[in-house]
Coordinates of C-alpha atoms and ligand atoms in Angstrom, one line a residue:
X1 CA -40.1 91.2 71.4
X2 CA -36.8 92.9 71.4
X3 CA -35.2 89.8 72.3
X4 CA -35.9 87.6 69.0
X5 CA -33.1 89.5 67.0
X6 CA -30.4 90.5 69.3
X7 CA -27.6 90.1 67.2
X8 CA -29.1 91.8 64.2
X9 CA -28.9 88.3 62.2
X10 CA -30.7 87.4 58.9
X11 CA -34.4 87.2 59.8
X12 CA -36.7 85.4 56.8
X13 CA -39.7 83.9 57.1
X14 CA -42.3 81.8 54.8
X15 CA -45.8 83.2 55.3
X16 CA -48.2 81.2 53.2
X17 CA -51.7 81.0 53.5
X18 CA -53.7 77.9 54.4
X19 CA -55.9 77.5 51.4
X20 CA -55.1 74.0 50.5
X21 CA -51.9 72.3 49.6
X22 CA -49.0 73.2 49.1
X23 CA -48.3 74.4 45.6
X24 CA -44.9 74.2 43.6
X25 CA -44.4 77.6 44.1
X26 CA -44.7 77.9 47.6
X27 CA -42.3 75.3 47.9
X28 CA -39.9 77.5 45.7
X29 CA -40.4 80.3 48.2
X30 CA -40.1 78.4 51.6
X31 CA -36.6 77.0 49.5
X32 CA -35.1 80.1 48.5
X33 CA -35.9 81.5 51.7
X34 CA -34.7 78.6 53.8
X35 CA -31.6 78.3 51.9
X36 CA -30.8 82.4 52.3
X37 CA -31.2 81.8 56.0
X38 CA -29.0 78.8 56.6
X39 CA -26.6 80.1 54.2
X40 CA -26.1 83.8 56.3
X41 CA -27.0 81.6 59.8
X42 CA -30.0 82.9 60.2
X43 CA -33.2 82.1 61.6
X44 CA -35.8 80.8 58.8
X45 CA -39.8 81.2 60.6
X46 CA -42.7 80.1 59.8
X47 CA -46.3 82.1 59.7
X48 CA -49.6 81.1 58.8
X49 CA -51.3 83.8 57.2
X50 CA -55.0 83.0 57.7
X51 CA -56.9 85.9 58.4
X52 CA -59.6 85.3 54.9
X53 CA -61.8 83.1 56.6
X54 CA -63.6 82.9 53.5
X55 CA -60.5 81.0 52.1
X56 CA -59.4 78.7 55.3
X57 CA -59.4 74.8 54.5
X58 CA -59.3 72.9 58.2
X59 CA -56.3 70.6 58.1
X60 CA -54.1 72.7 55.4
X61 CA -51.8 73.9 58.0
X62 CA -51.1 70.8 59.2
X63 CA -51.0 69.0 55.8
X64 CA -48.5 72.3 54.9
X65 CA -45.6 71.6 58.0
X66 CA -45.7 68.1 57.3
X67 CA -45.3 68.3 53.8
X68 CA -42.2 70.9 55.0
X69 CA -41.0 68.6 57.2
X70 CA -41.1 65.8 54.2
X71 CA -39.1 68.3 51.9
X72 CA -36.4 69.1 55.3
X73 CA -37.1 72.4 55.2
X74 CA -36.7 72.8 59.0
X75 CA -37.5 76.1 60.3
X76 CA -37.1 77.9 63.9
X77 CA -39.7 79.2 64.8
X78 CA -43.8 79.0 64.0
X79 CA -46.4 76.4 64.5
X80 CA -44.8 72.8 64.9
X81 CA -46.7 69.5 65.0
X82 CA -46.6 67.5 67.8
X83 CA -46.2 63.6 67.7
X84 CA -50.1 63.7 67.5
X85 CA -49.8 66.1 64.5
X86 CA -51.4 68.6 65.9
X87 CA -50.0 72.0 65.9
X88 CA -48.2 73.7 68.8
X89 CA -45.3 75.6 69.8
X90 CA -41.9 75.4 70.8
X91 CA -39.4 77.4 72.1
X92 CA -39.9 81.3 73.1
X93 CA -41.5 82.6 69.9
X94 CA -44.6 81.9 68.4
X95 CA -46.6 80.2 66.9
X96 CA -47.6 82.8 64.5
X97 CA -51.0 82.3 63.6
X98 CA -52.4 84.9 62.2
X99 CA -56.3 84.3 63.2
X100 CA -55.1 84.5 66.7
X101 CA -53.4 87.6 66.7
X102 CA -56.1 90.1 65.6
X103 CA -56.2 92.3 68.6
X104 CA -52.5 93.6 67.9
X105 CA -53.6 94.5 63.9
X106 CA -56.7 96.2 65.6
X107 CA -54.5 98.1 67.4
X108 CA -52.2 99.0 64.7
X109 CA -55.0 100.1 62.2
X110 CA -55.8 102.5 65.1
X111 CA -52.5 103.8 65.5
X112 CA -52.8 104.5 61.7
X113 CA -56.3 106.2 62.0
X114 CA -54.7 108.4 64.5
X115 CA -51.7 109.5 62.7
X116 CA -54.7 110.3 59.7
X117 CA -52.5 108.6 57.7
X118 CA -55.3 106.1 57.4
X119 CA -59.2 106.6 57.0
X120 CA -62.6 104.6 57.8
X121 CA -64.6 103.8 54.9
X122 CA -68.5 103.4 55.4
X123 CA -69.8 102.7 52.0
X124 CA -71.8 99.8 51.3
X125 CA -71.2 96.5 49.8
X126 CA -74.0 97.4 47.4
X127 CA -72.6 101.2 46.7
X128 CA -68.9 99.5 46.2
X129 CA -70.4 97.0 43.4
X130 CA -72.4 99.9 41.9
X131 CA -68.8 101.9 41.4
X132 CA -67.0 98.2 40.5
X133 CA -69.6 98.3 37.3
X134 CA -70.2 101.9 36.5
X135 CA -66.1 101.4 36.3
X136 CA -65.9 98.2 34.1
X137 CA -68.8 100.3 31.9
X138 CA -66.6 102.8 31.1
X139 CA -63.7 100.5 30.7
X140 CA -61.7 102.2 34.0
X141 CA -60.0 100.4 36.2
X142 CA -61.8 99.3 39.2
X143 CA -60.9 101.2 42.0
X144 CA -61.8 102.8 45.3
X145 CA -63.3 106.7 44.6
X146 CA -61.8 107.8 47.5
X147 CA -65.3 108.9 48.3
X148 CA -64.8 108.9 52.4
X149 CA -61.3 110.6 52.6
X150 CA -62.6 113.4 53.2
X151 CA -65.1 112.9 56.1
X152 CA -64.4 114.5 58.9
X153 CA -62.5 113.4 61.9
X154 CA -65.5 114.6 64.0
X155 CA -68.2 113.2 61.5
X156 CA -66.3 109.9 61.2
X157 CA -65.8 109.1 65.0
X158 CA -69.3 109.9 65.4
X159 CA -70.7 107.5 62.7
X160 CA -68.3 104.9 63.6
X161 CA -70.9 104.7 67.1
X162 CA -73.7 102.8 64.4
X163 CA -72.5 102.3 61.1
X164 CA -70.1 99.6 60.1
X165 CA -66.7 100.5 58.5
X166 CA -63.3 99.3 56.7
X167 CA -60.5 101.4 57.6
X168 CA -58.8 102.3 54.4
X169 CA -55.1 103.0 53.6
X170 CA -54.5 106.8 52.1
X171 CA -52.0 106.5 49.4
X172 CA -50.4 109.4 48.1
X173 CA -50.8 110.9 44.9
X174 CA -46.9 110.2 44.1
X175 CA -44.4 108.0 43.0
X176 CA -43.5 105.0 45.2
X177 CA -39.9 104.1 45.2
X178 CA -38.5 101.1 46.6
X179 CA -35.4 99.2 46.3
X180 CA -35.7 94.8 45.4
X181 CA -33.0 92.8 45.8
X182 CA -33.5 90.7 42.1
X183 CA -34.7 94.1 40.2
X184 CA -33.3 96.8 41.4
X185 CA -35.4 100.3 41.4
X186 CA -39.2 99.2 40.9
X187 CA -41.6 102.3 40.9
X188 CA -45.1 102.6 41.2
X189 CA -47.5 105.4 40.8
X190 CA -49.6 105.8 43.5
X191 CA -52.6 107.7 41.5
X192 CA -53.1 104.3 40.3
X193 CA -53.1 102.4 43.9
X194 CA -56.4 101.3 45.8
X195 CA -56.8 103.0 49.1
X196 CA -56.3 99.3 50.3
X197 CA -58.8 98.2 52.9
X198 CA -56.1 97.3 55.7
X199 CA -59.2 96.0 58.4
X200 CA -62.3 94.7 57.4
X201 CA -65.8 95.6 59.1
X202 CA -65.7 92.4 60.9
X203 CA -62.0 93.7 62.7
X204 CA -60.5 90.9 60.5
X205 CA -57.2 92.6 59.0
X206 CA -56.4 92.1 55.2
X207 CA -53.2 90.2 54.1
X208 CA -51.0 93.6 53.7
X209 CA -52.0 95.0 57.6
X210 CA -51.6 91.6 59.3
X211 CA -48.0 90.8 56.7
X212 CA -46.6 94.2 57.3
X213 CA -47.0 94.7 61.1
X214 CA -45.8 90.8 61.5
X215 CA -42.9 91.4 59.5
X216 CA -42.1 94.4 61.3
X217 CA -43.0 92.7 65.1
X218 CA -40.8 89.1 64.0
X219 CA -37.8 91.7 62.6
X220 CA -37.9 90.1 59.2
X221 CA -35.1 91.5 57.4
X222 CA -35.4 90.2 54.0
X223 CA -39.1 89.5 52.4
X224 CA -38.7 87.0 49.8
X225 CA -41.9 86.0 48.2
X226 CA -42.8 85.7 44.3
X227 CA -43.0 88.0 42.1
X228 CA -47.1 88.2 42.1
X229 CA -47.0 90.4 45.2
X230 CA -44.4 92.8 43.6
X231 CA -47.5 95.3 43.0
X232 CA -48.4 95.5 46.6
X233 CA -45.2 96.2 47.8
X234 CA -46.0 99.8 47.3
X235 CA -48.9 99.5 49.8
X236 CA -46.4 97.8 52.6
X237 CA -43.7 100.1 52.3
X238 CA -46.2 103.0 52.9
X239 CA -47.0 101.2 55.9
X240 CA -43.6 100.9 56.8
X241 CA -43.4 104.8 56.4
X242 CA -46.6 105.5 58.2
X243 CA -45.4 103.8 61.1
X244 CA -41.8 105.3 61.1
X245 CA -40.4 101.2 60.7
X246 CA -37.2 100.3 59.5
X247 CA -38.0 98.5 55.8
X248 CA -36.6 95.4 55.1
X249 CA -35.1 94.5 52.2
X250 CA -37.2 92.8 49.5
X251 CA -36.3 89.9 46.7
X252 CA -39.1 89.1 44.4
X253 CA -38.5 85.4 42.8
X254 CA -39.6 85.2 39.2
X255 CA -42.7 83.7 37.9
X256 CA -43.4 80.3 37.3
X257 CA -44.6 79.2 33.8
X258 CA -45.3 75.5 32.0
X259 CA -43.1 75.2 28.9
X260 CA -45.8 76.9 26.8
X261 CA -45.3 79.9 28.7
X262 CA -48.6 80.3 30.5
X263 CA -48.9 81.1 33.5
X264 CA -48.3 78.0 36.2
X265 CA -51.4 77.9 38.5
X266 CA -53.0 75.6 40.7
X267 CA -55.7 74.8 38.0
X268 CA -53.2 73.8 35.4
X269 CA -53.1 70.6 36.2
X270 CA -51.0 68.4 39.7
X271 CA -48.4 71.2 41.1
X272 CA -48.8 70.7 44.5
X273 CA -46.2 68.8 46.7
X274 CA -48.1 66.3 48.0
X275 CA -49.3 65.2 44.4
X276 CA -45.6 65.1 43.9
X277 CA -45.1 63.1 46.8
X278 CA -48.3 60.6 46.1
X279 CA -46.3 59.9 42.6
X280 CA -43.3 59.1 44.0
X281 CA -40.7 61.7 43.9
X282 CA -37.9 61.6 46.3
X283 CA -38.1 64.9 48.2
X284 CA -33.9 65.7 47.6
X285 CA -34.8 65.4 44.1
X286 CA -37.5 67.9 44.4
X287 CA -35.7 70.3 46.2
X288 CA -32.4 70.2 43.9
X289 CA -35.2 71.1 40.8
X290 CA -37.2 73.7 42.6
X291 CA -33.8 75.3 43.5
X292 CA -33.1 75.6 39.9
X293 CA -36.8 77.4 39.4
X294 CA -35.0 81.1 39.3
X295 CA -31.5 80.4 40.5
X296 CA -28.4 78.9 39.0
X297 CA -24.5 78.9 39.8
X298 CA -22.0 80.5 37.1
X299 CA -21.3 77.2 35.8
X300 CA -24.9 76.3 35.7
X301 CA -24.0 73.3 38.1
X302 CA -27.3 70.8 37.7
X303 CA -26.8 68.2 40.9
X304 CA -26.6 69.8 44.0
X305 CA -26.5 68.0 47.8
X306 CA -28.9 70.1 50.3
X307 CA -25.4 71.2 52.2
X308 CA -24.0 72.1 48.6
X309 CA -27.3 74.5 48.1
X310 CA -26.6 76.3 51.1
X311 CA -23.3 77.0 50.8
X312 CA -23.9 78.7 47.1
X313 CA -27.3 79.9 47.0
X314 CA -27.1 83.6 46.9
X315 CA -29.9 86.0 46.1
X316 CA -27.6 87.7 43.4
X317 CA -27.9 84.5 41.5
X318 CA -31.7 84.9 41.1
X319 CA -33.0 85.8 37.6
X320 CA -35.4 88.1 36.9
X321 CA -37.0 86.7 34.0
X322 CA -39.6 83.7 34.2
X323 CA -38.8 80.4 34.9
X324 CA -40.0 77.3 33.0
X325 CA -41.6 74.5 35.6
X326 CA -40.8 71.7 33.1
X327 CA -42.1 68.3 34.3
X328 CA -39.9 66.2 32.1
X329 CA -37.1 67.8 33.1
X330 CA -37.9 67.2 37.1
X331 CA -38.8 63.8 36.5
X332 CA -35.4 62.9 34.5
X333 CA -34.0 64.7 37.7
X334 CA -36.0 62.5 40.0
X335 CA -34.7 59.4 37.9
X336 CA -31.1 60.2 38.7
X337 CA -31.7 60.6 41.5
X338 CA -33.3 57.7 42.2
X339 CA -29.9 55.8 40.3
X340 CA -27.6 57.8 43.3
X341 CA -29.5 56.7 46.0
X342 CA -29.1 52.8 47.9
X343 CA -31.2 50.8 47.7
X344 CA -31.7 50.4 51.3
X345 CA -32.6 53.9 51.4
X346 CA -35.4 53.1 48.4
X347 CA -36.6 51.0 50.2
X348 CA -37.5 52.8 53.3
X349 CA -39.1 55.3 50.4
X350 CA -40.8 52.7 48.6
X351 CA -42.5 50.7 51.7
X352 CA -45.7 53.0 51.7
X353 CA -46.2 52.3 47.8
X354 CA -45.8 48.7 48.7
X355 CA -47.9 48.6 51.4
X356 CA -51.0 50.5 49.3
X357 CA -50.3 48.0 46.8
X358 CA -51.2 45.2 49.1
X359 CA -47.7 43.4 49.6
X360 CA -47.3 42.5 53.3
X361 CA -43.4 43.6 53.7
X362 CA -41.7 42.3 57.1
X363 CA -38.0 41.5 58.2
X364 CA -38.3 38.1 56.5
X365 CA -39.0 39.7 52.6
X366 CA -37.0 42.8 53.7
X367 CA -33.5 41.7 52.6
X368 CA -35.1 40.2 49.2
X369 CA -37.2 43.3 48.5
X370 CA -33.7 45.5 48.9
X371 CA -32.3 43.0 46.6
X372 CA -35.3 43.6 43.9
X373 CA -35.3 47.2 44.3
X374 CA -31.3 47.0 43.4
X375 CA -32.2 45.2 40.3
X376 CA -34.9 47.3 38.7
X377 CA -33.0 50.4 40.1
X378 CA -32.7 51.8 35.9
X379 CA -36.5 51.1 35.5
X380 CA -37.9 53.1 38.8
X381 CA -38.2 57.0 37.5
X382 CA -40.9 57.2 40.1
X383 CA -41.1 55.4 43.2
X384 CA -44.8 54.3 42.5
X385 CA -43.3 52.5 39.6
X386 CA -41.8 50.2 42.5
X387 CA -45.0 47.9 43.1
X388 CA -45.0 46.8 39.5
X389 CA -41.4 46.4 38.6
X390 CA -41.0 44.2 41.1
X391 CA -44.6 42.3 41.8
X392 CA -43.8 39.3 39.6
X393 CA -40.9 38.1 41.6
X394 CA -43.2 38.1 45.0
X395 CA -46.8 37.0 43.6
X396 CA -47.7 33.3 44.3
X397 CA -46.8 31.1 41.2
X398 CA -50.0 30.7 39.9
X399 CA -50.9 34.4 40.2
X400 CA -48.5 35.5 37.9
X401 CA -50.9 38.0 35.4
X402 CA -49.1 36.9 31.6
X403 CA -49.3 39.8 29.3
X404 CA -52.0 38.7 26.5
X405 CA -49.2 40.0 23.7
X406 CA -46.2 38.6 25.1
X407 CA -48.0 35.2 25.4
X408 CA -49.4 35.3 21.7
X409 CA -45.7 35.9 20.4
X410 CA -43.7 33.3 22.5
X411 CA -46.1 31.0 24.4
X412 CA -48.3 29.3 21.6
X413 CA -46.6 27.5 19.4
X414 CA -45.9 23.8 19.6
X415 CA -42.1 24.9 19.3
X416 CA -42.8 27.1 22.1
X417 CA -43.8 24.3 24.7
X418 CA -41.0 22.1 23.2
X419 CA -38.5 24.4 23.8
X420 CA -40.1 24.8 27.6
X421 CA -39.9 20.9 27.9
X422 CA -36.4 20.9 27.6
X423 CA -35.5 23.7 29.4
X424 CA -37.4 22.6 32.0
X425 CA -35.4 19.5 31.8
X426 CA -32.3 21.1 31.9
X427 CA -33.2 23.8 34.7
X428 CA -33.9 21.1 37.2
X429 CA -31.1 19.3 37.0
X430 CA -28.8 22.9 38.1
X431 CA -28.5 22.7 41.8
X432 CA -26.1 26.2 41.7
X433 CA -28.7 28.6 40.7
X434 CA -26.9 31.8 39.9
X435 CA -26.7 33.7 37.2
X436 CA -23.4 32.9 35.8
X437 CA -23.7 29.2 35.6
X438 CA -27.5 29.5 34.1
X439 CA -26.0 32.0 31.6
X440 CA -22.9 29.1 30.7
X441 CA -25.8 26.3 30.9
X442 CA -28.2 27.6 28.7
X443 CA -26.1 29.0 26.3
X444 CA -24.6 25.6 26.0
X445 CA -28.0 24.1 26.0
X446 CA -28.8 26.6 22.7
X447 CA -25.6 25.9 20.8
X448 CA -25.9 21.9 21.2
X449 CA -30.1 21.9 20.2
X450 CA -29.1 24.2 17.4
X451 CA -31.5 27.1 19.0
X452 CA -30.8 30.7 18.6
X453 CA -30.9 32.3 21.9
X454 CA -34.0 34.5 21.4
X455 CA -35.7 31.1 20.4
X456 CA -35.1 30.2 23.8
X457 CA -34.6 33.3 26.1
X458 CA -38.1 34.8 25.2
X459 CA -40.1 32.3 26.3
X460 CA -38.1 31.2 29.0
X461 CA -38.9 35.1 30.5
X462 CA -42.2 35.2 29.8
X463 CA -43.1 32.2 31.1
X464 CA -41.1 33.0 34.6
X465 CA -42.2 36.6 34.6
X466 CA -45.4 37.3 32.6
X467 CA -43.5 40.1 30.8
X468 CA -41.4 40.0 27.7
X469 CA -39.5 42.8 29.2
X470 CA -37.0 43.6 32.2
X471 CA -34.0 42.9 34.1
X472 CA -31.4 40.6 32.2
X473 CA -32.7 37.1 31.9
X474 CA -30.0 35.5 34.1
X475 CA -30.2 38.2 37.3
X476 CA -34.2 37.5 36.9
X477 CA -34.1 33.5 37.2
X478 CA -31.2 34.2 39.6
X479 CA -33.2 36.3 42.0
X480 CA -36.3 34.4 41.3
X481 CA -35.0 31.1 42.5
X482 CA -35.0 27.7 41.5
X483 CA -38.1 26.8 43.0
X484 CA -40.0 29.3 41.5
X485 CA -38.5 29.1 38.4
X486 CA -39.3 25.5 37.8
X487 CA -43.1 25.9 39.4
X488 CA -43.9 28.7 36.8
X489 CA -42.6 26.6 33.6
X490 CA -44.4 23.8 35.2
X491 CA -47.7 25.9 35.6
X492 CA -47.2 27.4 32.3
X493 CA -46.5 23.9 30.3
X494 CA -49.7 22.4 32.3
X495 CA -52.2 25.6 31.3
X496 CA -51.4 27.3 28.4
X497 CA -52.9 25.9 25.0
X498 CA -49.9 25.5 22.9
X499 CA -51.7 24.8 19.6
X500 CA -50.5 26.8 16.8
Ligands
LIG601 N1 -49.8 85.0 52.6 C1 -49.1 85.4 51.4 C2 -49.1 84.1 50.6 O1 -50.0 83.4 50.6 C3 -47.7 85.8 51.8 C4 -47.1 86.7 50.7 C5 -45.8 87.3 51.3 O2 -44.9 86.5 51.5 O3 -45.8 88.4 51.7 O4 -48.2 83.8 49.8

């Protein structure tokens, strides 16, 4: 595999494991490790650590590279989808699955065994849970006894004929040194590391075999992952030393928290990115907030473009401490965002929330959907806000749904329906229906019936829209049309029960 890093280039890769969606975090580390490698022109892979069977979910790796390719996080190497979503390769390398290349971390676990800088482990299940308790009982840390380190080489290679074993990692009774990139000197004392199980019985390797000799085999040269797997960093760069390899250099991202400080996880409510998505966040949004999850600029700069993120992400920007995954912030961001963005653009973004709403969009509505989307533009902080900002305009007439309060307040009175008479009166006789001369012809109207405006604006809106709130009276009659506009006053005048 020589070949893959010829010119001794950045190397990074995102190596998550296909246990269900992706979750905000993961997104953070695919960013900061995407925006590293386009920023040095490097190459920015892709590996699907699956090797626990026992946590595999069919379909997550394909829900997990489209929900990449939703947040343009394009990579160059690793399992693709093809236009039938299903996963495949392209180019020369990969496609880096994990389950399929278990011969080459059987092979490596052997080289290990050999160098005796590894060991195989025959106890039980049941005498491994025995240890676990007698542990807990005595208020130790659970750990491996060491108990078959000292087996023989002969005794071992003989049992290993009939018995079934793990081959187990021998740390070192020392300290564990190693340089990361956000902390600088972390130590660890190995008296109080696991002889990690680096293959199972079953010839399945654990995460830190299969990570370290894949790392080593793609020539990663910087591991960026979150700060969570800071503690078993000590167990890979042993490997790394065991098998004479070159280390790369590490960068451990901060943790994540919710405002109250506890500690962001899956269970703590919708973090994933395709909840995200369902709710209606635009995925540049996204990324500028997750960038900001453990990074800033000098002048803590808040808007950034995708190209602008590359240019100044640097790894000496990342914090150390914790960073706050604050909702309200990322959807004020979103919000903004949604502000910046045209409205022919929204509407591309909006047509799936339309369509699960039931609206039949085609080229005919198209140009008048922009249009609505333009208006409400303020209102939409999430594009699933869409289908109800703008539902009233489209609805058939007589399918309008009146809000019970709004009706109650300005639909019920006998002043109400007279006031809707004459407006009536006055609407149909306007044959140039925008909104400046319907703003100079009703306020006239008003000022020569000796009406205050609110007497007539309110129920003029809710009896167009259903709603006594929204766009500004004159855009919504405007964009609503005359037809319309007459049709609901008439539908309103004819069914409502005016009597108080
Ligand atoms: N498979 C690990 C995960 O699920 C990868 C950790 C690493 O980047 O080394 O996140």
């Amino acid at each position: 595999m020589n070949s893959i890093n010829s010119t001794n280039s950045v190397r990074v890769r995102f190596a998550p494991s296909p246990t269900g969606f992706l979750h905000i975090g993961g997104l953070r580390t695919a960013l900061f490790n995407y925006l590293f490698a386009r920023h040095n022109n490097g190459k920015f892979i892709l590996r699907i650590e699956d090797t626990d069977r026992t946590r595999y979910v069919e379909g997550a790796t394909e829900n997990l590279i489209s929900i990449l390719n939703w947040c343009g996080l394009d990579y160059d190497e690793g399992p693709f989808l093809d236009n039938d979503g299903k996963i495949c390769q392209k180019g020369d390398f990969g496609p880096y699955i994990q389950s399929q290349r278990i011969e080459i971390y059987k092979r490596f676990a052997e080289e290990l065994l050999k160098k005796g800088a590894a060991y195989r482990c025959f106890c039980t299940p049941q005498r491994l849970e025995e240890l676990r308790k007698t542990q807990l009982l005595n208020k130790q840390p659970p750990m491996y006894d060491r108990f078959c380190r000292n087996i023989s080489q002969k005794e071992s290679d003989e049992r290993a004929k009939s018995e079934p074993y793990t081959i187990r990692l021998k740390i070192p009774d020392e300290e564990i040194v190693f340089n990361d990139i956000i902390r600088g000197e972390v130590k660890f004392d190995g008296k109080l590391i696991d002889d990690q199980i680096l293959l199972k019985s079953d010839g399945y390797p654990t995460y830190h075999l299969a990570n370290v000799v894949d790392d080593h085999l793609m020539q990663i040269t910087h591991v960026i992952r979150g700060e969570e797997w800071l503690s078993s960093t000590p167990k890979h760069v042993l490997l790394y030393r065991y098998f004479e390899w070159e280390l790369p250099k590490f960068a451990h991202l901060p943790l994540l928290l919710n405002p109250d400080r506890s500690k962001l996880s899956k269970r703590s409510g919708d973090v994933s990115v395709e909840d995200f998505k369902k709710e209606g966040y635009l995925p540049e949004a996204l990324i500028n907030y997750v960038a900001l999850l453990g990074w800033s600029t000098e002048d803590s700069q808040q808007f950034f473009t995708k190209q602008e993120l590359i240019e100044k992400f640097s790894l000496d920007r990342c914090s150390e401490s914790s960073a706050i995954f604050d909702r309200q912030k990322m959807l004020w961001m979103n919000a903004e965002y949604v502000r910046k963005t045209s409205s022919d653009k929204l509407y591309v973004y909006a047509l799936p929330f339309l369509e699960a709403a039931g609206f039949k969009i085609n080229e005919d509505n198209k140009s008048y959907i922009i249009k609505l989307i333009e208006a409400e533009k303020e209102r939409i902080k999430l594009l699933k806000d869409v289908p109800y900002l703008i539902e009233y305009f489209l609805k058939p007439d007589d399918e309008i749904i009146y809000d019970e309060k709004a009706t109650k307040k300005y639909l019920s009175t006998k002043q109400h329906k007279k006031i809707l008479e004459e407006i009536y009166e006055l609407l149909i006789k306007i044959s140039n229906f925008d909104k400046v001369t319907l703003e100079n012809e009703i306020r006239n109207f008003c000022q020569q019936k000796g009406y205050k405006t609110t007497e007539v604006f309110h129920p003029l809106r809710v009896a167009v829209s259903g709603r006594s709130e929204g766009i500004g009276l004159f855009d919504l009659l405007e964009l609503l049309g005359k037809q319309k506009v007459i049709n609901r006053i008439q539908n309103v005048l004819k069914k409502f029960n005016f009597s108080e």
